[in-house]
XYZ file of C-alpha atoms in Angstrom:
336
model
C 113.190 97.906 109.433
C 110.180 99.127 110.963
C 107.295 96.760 112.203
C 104.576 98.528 110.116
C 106.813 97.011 106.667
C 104.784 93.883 106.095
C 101.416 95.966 106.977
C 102.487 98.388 104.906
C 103.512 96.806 101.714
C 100.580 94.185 102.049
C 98.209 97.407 102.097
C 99.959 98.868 99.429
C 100.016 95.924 96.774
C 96.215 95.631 97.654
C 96.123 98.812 96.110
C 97.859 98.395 93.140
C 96.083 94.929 92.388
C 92.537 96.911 92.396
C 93.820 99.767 90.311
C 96.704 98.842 87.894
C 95.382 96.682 85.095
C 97.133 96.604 81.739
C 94.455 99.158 80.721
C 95.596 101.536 83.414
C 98.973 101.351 82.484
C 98.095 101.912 78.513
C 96.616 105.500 79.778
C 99.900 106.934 79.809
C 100.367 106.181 75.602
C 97.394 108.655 75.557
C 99.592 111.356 77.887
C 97.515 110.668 80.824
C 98.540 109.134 84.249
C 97.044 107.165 87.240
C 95.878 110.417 89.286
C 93.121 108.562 91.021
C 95.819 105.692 92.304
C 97.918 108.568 93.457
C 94.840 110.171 94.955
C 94.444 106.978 96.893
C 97.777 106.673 98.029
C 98.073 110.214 98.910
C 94.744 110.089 101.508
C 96.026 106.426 102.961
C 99.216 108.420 103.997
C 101.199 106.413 101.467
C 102.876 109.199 99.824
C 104.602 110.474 103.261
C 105.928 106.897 104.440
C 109.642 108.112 105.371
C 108.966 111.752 106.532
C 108.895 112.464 109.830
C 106.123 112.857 111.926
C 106.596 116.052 113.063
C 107.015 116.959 109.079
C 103.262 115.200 108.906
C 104.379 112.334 107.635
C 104.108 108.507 108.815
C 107.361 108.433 110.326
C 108.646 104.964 108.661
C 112.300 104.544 107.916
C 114.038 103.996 104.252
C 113.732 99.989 104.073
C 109.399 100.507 104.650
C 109.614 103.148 101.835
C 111.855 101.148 99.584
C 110.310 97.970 99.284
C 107.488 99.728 98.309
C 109.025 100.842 95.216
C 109.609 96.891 94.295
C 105.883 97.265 93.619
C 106.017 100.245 91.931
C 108.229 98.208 89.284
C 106.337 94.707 89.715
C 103.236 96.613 88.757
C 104.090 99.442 86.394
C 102.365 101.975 88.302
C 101.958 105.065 86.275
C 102.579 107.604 88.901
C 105.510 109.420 89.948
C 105.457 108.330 93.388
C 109.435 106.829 93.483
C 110.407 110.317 92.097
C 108.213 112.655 94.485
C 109.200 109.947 98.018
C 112.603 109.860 96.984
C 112.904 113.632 96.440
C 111.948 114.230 99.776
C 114.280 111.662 100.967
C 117.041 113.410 99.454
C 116.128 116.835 101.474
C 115.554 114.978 104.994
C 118.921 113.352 103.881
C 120.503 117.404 103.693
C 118.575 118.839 106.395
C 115.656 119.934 104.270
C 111.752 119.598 105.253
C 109.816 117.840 103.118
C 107.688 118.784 99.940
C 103.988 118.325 100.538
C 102.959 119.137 96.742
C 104.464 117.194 93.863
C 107.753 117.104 93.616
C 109.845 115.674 90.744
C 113.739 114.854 90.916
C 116.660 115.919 88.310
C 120.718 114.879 88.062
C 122.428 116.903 86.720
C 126.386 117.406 86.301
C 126.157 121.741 86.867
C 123.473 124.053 87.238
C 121.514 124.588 84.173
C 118.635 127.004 83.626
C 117.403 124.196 81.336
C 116.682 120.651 82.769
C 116.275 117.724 79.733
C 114.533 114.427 80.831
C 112.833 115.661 83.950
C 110.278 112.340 85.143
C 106.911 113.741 85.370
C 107.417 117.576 85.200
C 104.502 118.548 83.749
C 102.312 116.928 86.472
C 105.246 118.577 89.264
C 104.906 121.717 91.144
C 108.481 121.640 92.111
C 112.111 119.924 91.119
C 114.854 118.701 93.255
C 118.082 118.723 91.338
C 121.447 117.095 93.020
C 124.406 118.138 91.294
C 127.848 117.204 92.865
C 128.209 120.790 94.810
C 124.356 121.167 94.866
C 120.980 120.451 96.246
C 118.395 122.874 94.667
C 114.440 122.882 94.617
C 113.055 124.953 91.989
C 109.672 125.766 91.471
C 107.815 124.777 88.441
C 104.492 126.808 88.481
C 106.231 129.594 85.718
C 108.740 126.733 83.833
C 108.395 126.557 80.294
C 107.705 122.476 79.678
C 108.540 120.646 76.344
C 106.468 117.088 77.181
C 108.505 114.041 76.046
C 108.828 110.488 77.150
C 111.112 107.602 77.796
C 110.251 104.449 75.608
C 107.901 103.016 78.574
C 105.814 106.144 77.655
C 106.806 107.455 81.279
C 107.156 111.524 81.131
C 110.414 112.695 80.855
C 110.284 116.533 80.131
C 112.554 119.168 79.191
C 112.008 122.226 81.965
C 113.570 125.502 81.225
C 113.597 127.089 84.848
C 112.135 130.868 85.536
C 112.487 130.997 88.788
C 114.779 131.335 91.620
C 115.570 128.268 94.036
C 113.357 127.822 96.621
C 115.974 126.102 98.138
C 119.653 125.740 97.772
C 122.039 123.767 99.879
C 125.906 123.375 99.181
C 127.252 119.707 99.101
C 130.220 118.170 100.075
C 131.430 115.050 98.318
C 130.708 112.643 101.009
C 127.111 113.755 101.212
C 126.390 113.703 97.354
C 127.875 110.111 97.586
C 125.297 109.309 99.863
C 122.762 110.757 97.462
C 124.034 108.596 94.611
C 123.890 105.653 96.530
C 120.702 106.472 97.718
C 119.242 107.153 94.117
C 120.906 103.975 92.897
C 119.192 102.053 95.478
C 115.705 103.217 94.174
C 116.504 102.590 90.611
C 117.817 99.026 91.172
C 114.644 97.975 93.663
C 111.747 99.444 91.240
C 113.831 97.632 88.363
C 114.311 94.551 90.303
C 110.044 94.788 91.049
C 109.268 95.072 86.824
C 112.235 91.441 86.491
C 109.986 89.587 88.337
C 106.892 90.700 86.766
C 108.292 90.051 83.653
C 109.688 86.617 84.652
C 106.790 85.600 85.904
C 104.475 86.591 82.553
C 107.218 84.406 80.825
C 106.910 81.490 82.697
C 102.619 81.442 82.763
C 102.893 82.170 79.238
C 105.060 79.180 78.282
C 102.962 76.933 80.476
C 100.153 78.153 78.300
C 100.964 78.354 75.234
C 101.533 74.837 72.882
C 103.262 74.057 69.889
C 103.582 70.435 68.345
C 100.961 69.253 71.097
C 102.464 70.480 74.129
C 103.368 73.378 76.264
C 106.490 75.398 75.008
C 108.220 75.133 78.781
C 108.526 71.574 78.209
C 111.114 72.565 74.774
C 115.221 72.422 75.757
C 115.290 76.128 74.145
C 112.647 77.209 76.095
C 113.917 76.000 79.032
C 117.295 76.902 78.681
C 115.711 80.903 78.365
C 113.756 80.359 81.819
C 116.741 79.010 83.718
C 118.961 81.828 82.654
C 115.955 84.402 83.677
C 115.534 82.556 86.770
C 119.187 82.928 87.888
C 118.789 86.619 86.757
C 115.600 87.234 89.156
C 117.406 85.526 92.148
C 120.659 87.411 91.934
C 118.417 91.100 91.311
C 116.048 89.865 94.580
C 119.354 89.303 96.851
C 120.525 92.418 95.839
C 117.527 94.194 96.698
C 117.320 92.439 99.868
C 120.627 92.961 100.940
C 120.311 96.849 100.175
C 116.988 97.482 101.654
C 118.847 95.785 104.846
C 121.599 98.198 104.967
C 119.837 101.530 103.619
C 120.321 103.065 106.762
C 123.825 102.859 106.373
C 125.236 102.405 103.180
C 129.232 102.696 104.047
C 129.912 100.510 101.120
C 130.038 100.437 97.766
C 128.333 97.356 97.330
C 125.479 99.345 95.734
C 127.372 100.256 92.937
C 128.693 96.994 92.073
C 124.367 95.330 92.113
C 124.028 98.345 90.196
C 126.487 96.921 87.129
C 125.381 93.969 87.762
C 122.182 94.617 86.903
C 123.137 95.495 83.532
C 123.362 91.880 82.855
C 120.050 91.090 84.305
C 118.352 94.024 82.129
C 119.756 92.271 78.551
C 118.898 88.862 80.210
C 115.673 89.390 81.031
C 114.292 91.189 78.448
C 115.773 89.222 75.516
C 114.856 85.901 77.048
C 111.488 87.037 77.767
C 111.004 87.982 74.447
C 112.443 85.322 72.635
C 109.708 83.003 75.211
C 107.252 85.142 73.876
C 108.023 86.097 70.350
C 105.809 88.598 68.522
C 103.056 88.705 70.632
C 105.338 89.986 73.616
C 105.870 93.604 71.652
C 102.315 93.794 70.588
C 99.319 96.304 72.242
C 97.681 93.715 73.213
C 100.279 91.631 75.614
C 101.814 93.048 78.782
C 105.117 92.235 78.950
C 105.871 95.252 76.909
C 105.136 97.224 79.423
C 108.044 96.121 81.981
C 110.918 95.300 79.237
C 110.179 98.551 78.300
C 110.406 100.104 81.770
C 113.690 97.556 82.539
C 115.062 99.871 79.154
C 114.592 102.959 80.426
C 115.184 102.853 84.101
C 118.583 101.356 82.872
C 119.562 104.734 81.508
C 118.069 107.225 83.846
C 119.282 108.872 86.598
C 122.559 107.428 88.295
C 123.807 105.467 85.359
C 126.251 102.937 84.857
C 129.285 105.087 84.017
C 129.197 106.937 87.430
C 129.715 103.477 89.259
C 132.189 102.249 87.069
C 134.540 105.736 87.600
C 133.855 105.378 91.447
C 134.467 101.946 91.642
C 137.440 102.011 89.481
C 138.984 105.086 91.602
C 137.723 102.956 95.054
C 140.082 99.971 93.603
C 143.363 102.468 92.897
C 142.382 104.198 96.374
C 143.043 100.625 98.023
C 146.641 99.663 99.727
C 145.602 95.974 99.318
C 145.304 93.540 95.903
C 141.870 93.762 93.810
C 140.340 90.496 95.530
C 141.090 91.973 98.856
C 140.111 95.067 98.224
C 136.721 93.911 96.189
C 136.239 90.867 99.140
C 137.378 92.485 102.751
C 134.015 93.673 103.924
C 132.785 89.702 102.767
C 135.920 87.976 105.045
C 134.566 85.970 107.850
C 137.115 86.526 110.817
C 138.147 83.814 113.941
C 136.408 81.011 112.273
């Protein structure tokens, strides 16, 4: 961790506090996007956190960069700023300089001319796509862009590539691992950002609102749906925690086993919340729409589920040991 983190992240959520409103979030139902916020972020050197000063960027490390994207989730911000930092990530990670103009980042399982569910293409100017024997940028100034969307409303476009790579570097396993992990970690932080937004809507919400002459918290049901979200936020935030703390590393697979886990914390916290909330929660006019909805969708973008499960699984057969050796080693306190 870098001393500029608390600086940074206290500069960047003033940010997002004076430009993110429900309102500004709603733009993107009408295809638009948050170009001023990115604006901002782009001439307060936000944008370039992680690269390298002699790239021109702020020369931070992964945890400052991040933890930013727990805001990101916590307030919806409709900009593709995890995709565009974390694509250039992903080159410094291969040797790569990194992209000044927008850049958007694919997975894909071969190289394909045609690139479904690309975040933000139509706003890009270039691509990063990790396959497992791949890192390729292609330019998107000539792409032919079909403009769809996740259920948050987020862009997620189908590109059909004209051009040749701008760049292309081969991949061994051991570095697309990294990559995985990497992506994963992004995914699971911004996620873990939009749980405690939407806990925390749920919980002022049933402190507001009364039935039968008092507030709804004080009902068993009620309760019983904040204690199991609660539980849900705390194990997501340790996760994060204990990720951001070893980004620079990553030697385990820990990351893949928050990453199931927050499967259960996605179904949690969204049904919960929304049974707290009942209609109003899915309605135009109420918020917390606008983070189940992203909890959804991030769920099944990008590194999903099934990859960690297959490399987990294989991890476990790999091992000489027993499963609760093998799962618990790296967790064994020794000479006690």
């Amino acid at each position: 961790m870098s001393e500029m983190k608390e600086m940074l992240l206290e500069v960047v959520e003033k940010m997002l506090k004076d430009k993110v409103e429900k309102e500004d979030v709603d733009v993107l139902e009408q295809g638009q996007w948050g170009e001023d916020l990115w604006r901002l972020l782009e001439e307060n050197g936000m944008i370039n956190i992680a690269v390298p000063e002699d790239q021109d960027g702020a020369g931070g490390d992964k945890e400052d960069l991040f933890a930013v994207y727990q805001l990101i989730g916590k307030y919806a911000a409709p900009i593709p700023f995890v995709e565009h930092t974390l694509a250039n990530v992903l080159l410094n990670e291969v040797g790569e300089v990194a992209q000044q103009t927008l850049t958007t980042l694919h997975i894909a399982s071969n190289v394909e001319a045609t690139l479904p569910f690309v975040p933000w293409a139509r706003h890009a100017e270039q691509v990063v796509v990790v396959t497992p024997e791949k890192l390729i940028v292609y330019p998107l100034a000539d792409a032919r862009v079909k403009e769809t969307t996740n259920i948050a409303s987020e862009p997620r476009d189908t590109v059909e590539v004209t051009a040749a790579p701008a760049i292309e570097v081969t991949l061994d396993n051991a570095t697309y691992k990294q990559l995985m992990k990497l992506i994963t970690a992004a995914t699971l932080i911004k996620t873990s950002g939009a749980i405690d937004k939407a806990f925390d809507l749920t919980v002022r919400f049933s402190k507001e609102r009364e039935q039968f002459g008092r507030p709804i918290h004080r009902f068993q049901l009620v309760q019983q749906h904040l204690a199991l979200m609660a539980g849900e936020q705390a194990i997501m935030n340790v996760a994060a925690e204990n990720i951001l703390a070893t980004l620079e590393a990553l030697e385990t697979n820990d990351i893949g086993y928050a990453r199931l886990r927050l499967e259960d914390a996605n179904r949690v916290i969204a049904a919960s919340a929304h049974q707290v909330h009942a209609a109003i929660g899915v309605t135009d006019e109420h918020s917390l729409n606008q983070y189940t909805r992203r909890i959804w969708s991030w769920r099944d973008e990008l590194v999903k589920a099934d990859y960690w499960k297959k490399e987990l699984v294989q991890e476990v057969l790999a091992s000489t040991t027993d499963i609760w050796t093998a799962l618990t080693a790296s967790k064994q306190t020794q000479n006690v």
